Amino acid sequence: MYKYAGIIVNSTSIQLDKLFTYEIPEELIGRVQRGNRVLIPFGMGNKKIDGFVIELYSNVEDLKRTKKILNVYDKFPNLTDNDLSLIEKMRVKYLCTYMECIKTIIPSIFFKGTKNRVENFIFIGEKLKGRYDKEPYKSIYHIVNDNNGKYNKTSLSKKFKLSLSSINTMLKHNYLYQSTKIVNRFDQRKYNYYEWKHLNYEQKIAVDSVMNSEESMFLIHGITGSGKTEIYMHLVNEMMKDGKESIILIPEISLTPQMVERFKGRFGKDIAIFHSKLSDGERYDEWLRVKEKKVKLAIGARSAIFLPFENLGLIVIDEEHETSYKSESNPKYIAKEIGEFKTEINGCKLVLGSATPAIDTYYRCIKNEIKLITINKRADGAVLPEINIVDMRDELLNNNKSIFSRSLFKEIKLRLDKNEQIILFLNRRGFSTFVSCRKCGFVFKCKNCDIALTYHSYENNMVCHYCGNKNKITKVCPKCGSKYVKYFGVGTEKVEEEIKKYFPKARTLRMDFDTTRRKNAYENIYNEFKNGRADILVGTQMIAKGLDFKNVTLVGVIAADTSLNIPDFKATERTFQLITQVSGRAGRGEKMGKVIVQTYNPDNYSIVYAANNNYFKFYSEEIQLRHIMNYPPFVELMLINMSSENEQILIKSIQNVGINLKDFLKSNDKIEVLGPCPCEISKIKNNYRWQIIIKGNLDSNLKIKIKNFIYKLIKDVYNDVRISIDSNPISLV
């Protein structure tokens, strides 16, 4: 019988990241379990705070200072034994605290109080009599009778234009009454049946390989349009036959409507949907449905990987190469690494899918750490689109200063005449990328960040994409006083305007961060385009993958160099992936597709191999460069980022860290310390930013030692300087 508990208090402070021993009072013995959320007294003043039970003990040595647990919150443990095992792995891998892991795994609503949505619905009560057996009471009575318990007081009044005062009077005299109900906030819509498709030979091999292999990790490297989603569906079906549960991860919320539509059309509505666009309450409802074993399948973004399935059989990470699977806040996890931990803990299978796998993933396949499954043909006999590279330098020489090359302009007109659909891709939102004075060269920058402001025409403002600061447009240069203030560069908003200018009859939609801020905006845009109510879809990377529109026959990549010019070791990989993925949106039906890639670097190997749809040649060249330059997957990286509003304190602190770190690691000749130096964007939200990169053979123990060493060095300026340590950065920008 356990009489004591090791508890983590609700704080992300490193100083409090340890177990505190509490006594379990007699009335709570048996109720307190590992993973329970409890109320405890803490500190000198015995402040009442939340905690989580991590361990249980029969006896402890020192009983004098042991306090008692005050209460147990929930009827069930919030964290399972498997969750607690995962937390231990995450703490080591990502150098984070218990509570940072816990707050990632369970819904945030647990820390905010109320969880269930409760509403009062109106029912009829006693029969009308006396002065109430007339209008307006008779109408209210009959309407409620027809909709007994369907509406609450407010919605009843609004829908049928009834007097709230009269409804309240009838409630007071018992002619109506209210009954409390818990309202479910999950999607209960019915979807059209999505027929099972006959698998082709390669798809069958893929399903059989996963189901019948002793291996636990797989990469399905299938070209765009090869039917990977159909493979996932068959795998889920096989798991359901065995009574096991599945998680499907997708990288973009924009893909959710399509994936939900297909899976719910195939498996019914009892599927949990989990992503950041849901409210806290909706996320809790979906989490609870999984906890109560009401669903066997979940679809969502990276956080869905933590849903509390008890009999998990399959995790699928679609478009596994995507950077959105990486968390930028503590714990700085990558979804596929969590998936790998879960295969060890839960004994499930992990399936990664992509037409353009991450270099490190494919490298692990070559080393036989992950089983590789290759699919070289499109499903249903569709043909890959023809891809043409256009050198925009030649367009300038031919006096074409438009954002559309002559060939792209011609193809847009041709497809519109044929009533076919078009996707135009530019991974940069806004109208223009910066505003500058043509006389003195002054660039309008954000006062809080070291970044050029982007002009947005729809609100006629210059906006910072990092802190959200907005500035009114001025026609006079603040530096030289000239009136030669002009807009430079192109964003999706500008592309949309140019389409409307040159093709006024074309129905155009835009999908980027600005047009998808509102709830359900992704789904509305997706349905509009899918149902043929628009001819052209302009968008950023959220349209570059996964979407399946049979009538899209033309894809235009407006500027292929946008990602190529980023100063990062993964710039060419990212460029290859984006071009290949967005090209794959064309020709997915019976009609032949075409892709126009506009670039100022037509000879760059990432663009050439993307145009030839040759992943292996790209991989071969890229992996050689990584080896020569000593970058992942051949070494581990560790990124130390420090920031402060006080630039002098920051520089002094990080230089001290840099000098001492180099001395601390000098005995290891396989480790390189680069920096300190300012970050690529040296100021965000009034905070100056510097960084140090550590590169080499870094195991978990050494990373923990480095972290502890750094925190000791900055203890005197801890309140003035923020520190962020990323043990496995996917970008150095």
GROMACS .gro file of N, CA and C in nm, residues 178-226:
model
  147
  178GLN      N    1  -3.576   2.485  -1.743
  178GLN     CA    2  -3.444   2.465  -1.803
  178GLN      C    3  -3.380   2.338  -1.748
  179SER      N    4  -3.314   2.266  -1.836
  179SER     CA    5  -3.240   2.147  -1.795
  179SER      C    6  -3.097   2.158  -1.844
  180THR      N    7  -3.003   2.127  -1.757
  180THR     CA    8  -2.860   2.140  -1.788
  180THR      C    9  -2.811   2.019  -1.867
  181LYS      N   10  -2.736   2.049  -1.974
  181LYS     CA   11  -2.675   1.943  -2.056
  181LYS      C   12  -2.529   1.976  -2.080
  182ILE      N   13  -2.447   1.871  -2.090
  182ILE     CA   14  -2.310   1.889  -2.137
  182ILE      C   15  -2.312   1.887  -2.289
  183VAL      N   16  -2.256   1.992  -2.350
  183VAL     CA   17  -2.260   2.005  -2.496
  183VAL      C   18  -2.127   1.958  -2.555
  184ASN      N   19  -2.132   1.863  -2.646
  184ASN     CA   20  -2.012   1.816  -2.714
  184ASN      C   21  -1.970   1.917  -2.819
  185ARG      N   22  -1.838   1.946  -2.823
  185ARG     CA   23  -1.789   2.049  -2.915
  185ARG      C   24  -1.715   1.990  -3.033
  186PHE      N   25  -1.722   1.859  -3.053
  186PHE     CA   26  -1.650   1.801  -3.166
  186PHE      C   27  -1.739   1.795  -3.289
  187ASP      N   28  -1.675   1.779  -3.404
  187ASP     CA   29  -1.743   1.780  -3.534
  187ASP      C   30  -1.829   1.654  -3.548
  188GLN      N   31  -1.961   1.673  -3.558
  188GLN     CA   32  -2.052   1.558  -3.569
  188GLN      C   33  -2.121   1.552  -3.706
  189ARG      N   34  -2.065   1.626  -3.801
  189ARG     CA   35  -2.125   1.624  -3.935
  189ARG      C   36  -2.112   1.488  -4.003
  190LYS      N   37  -2.206   1.460  -4.092
  190LYS     CA   38  -2.199   1.338  -4.172
  190LYS      C   39  -2.126   1.369  -4.303
  191TYR      N   40  -2.041   1.278  -4.344
  191TYR     CA   41  -1.964   1.296  -4.467
  191TYR      C   42  -2.007   1.192  -4.570
  192ASN      N   43  -1.997   1.229  -4.698
  192ASN     CA   44  -2.030   1.135  -4.805
  192ASN      C   45  -1.936   1.014  -4.799
  193TYR      N   46  -1.993   0.898  -4.827
  193TYR     CA   47  -1.915   0.774  -4.822
  193TYR      C   48  -1.799   0.781  -4.921
  194TYR      N   49  -1.680   0.746  -4.872
  194TYR     CA   50  -1.560   0.746  -4.956
  194TYR      C   51  -1.526   0.600  -4.987
  195GLU      N   52  -1.549   0.563  -5.110
  195GLU     CA   53  -1.540   0.421  -5.148
  195GLU      C   54  -1.397   0.367  -5.134
  196TRP      N   55  -1.391   0.238  -5.096
  196TRP     CA   56  -1.262   0.171  -5.093
  196TRP      C   57  -1.209   0.157  -5.235
  197LYS      N   58  -1.083   0.190  -5.253
  197LYS     CA   59  -1.023   0.181  -5.386
  197LYS      C   60  -0.937   0.055  -5.395
  198HIS      N   61  -0.935  -0.002  -5.514
  198HIS     CA   62  -0.855  -0.122  -5.537
  198HIS      C   63  -0.707  -0.082  -5.539
  199LEU      N   64  -0.628  -0.143  -5.451
  199LEU     CA   65  -0.486  -0.110  -5.444
  199LEU      C   66  -0.411  -0.166  -5.565
  200ASN      N   67  -0.317  -0.085  -5.618
  200ASN     CA   68  -0.233  -0.139  -5.724
  200ASN      C   69  -0.120  -0.223  -5.662
  201TYR      N   70  -0.037  -0.278  -5.746
  201TYR     CA   71   0.066  -0.373  -5.698
  201TYR      C   72   0.158  -0.308  -5.595
  202GLU      N   73   0.207  -0.189  -5.624
  202GLU     CA   74   0.302  -0.122  -5.532
  202GLU      C   75   0.235  -0.087  -5.399
  203GLN      N   76   0.109  -0.044  -5.404
  203GLN     CA   77   0.038  -0.012  -5.281
  203GLN      C   78   0.018  -0.137  -5.194
  204LYS      N   79  -0.016  -0.249  -5.259
  204LYS     CA   80  -0.034  -0.375  -5.184
  204LYS      C   81   0.095  -0.417  -5.115
  205ILE      N   82   0.205  -0.405  -5.189
  205ILE     CA   83   0.336  -0.440  -5.132
  205ILE      C   84   0.365  -0.354  -5.009
  206ALA      N   85   0.330  -0.225  -5.018
  206ALA     CA   86   0.354  -0.133  -4.906
  206ALA      C   87   0.275  -0.175  -4.782
  207VAL      N   88   0.146  -0.204  -4.800
  207VAL     CA   89   0.061  -0.245  -4.687
  207VAL      C   90   0.112  -0.376  -4.627
  208ASP      N   91   0.143  -0.473  -4.713
  208ASP     CA   92   0.191  -0.603  -4.664
  208ASP      C   93   0.325  -0.589  -4.592
  209SER      N   94   0.412  -0.502  -4.643
  209SER     CA   95   0.544  -0.483  -4.582
  209SER      C   96   0.531  -0.432  -4.439
  210VAL      N   97   0.440  -0.336  -4.418
  210VAL     CA   98   0.421  -0.279  -4.284
  210VAL      C   99   0.357  -0.381  -4.191
  211MET      N  100   0.251  -0.447  -4.239
  211MET     CA  101   0.174  -0.536  -4.152
  211MET      C  102   0.248  -0.666  -4.118
  212ASN      N  103   0.330  -0.714  -4.211
  212ASN     CA  104   0.389  -0.847  -4.191
  212ASN      C  105   0.535  -0.844  -4.149
  213SER      N  106   0.593  -0.725  -4.144
  213SER     CA  107   0.735  -0.715  -4.109
  213SER      C  108   0.754  -0.710  -3.958
  214GLU      N  109   0.868  -0.759  -3.913
  214GLU     CA  110   0.906  -0.750  -3.771
  214GLU      C  111   0.960  -0.611  -3.739
  215GLU      N  112   0.989  -0.533  -3.842
  215GLU     CA  113   1.040  -0.397  -3.822
  215GLU      C  114   0.932  -0.309  -3.760
  216SER      N  115   0.975  -0.201  -3.695
  216SER     CA  116   0.878  -0.109  -3.634
  216SER      C  117   0.873   0.026  -3.704
  217MET      N  118   0.977   0.060  -3.781
  217MET     CA  119   0.981   0.191  -3.848
  217MET      C  120   0.994   0.175  -3.998
  218PHE      N  121   0.912   0.253  -4.072
  218PHE     CA  122   0.907   0.242  -4.218
  218PHE      C  123   0.904   0.381  -4.281
  219LEU      N  124   0.964   0.392  -4.398
  219LEU     CA  125   0.950   0.513  -4.480
  219LEU      C  126   0.886   0.472  -4.611
  220ILE      N  127   0.768   0.528  -4.640
  220ILE     CA  128   0.707   0.509  -4.772
  220ILE      C  129   0.749   0.627  -4.858
  221HIS      N  130   0.846   0.601  -4.946
  221HIS     CA  131   0.893   0.705  -5.038
  221HIS      C  132   0.815   0.689  -5.168
  222GLY      N  133   0.704   0.761  -5.176
  222GLY     CA  134   0.619   0.750  -5.294
  222GLY      C  135   0.608   0.883  -5.365
  223ILE      N  136   0.621   0.884  -5.495
  223ILE     CA  137   0.612   1.009  -5.571
  223ILE      C  138   0.476   1.076  -5.546
  224THR      N  139   0.466   1.205  -5.577
  224THR     CA  140   0.340   1.276  -5.557
  224THR      C  141   0.229   1.210  -5.638
  225GLY      N  142   0.116   1.186  -5.574
  225GLY     CA  143   0.003   1.123  -5.642
  225GLY      C  144   0.012   0.972  -5.646
  226SER      N  145   0.101   0.913  -5.567
  226SER     CA  146   0.118   0.767  -5.572
  226SER      C  147   0.017   0.692  -5.485
   0.00000   0.00000   0.00000
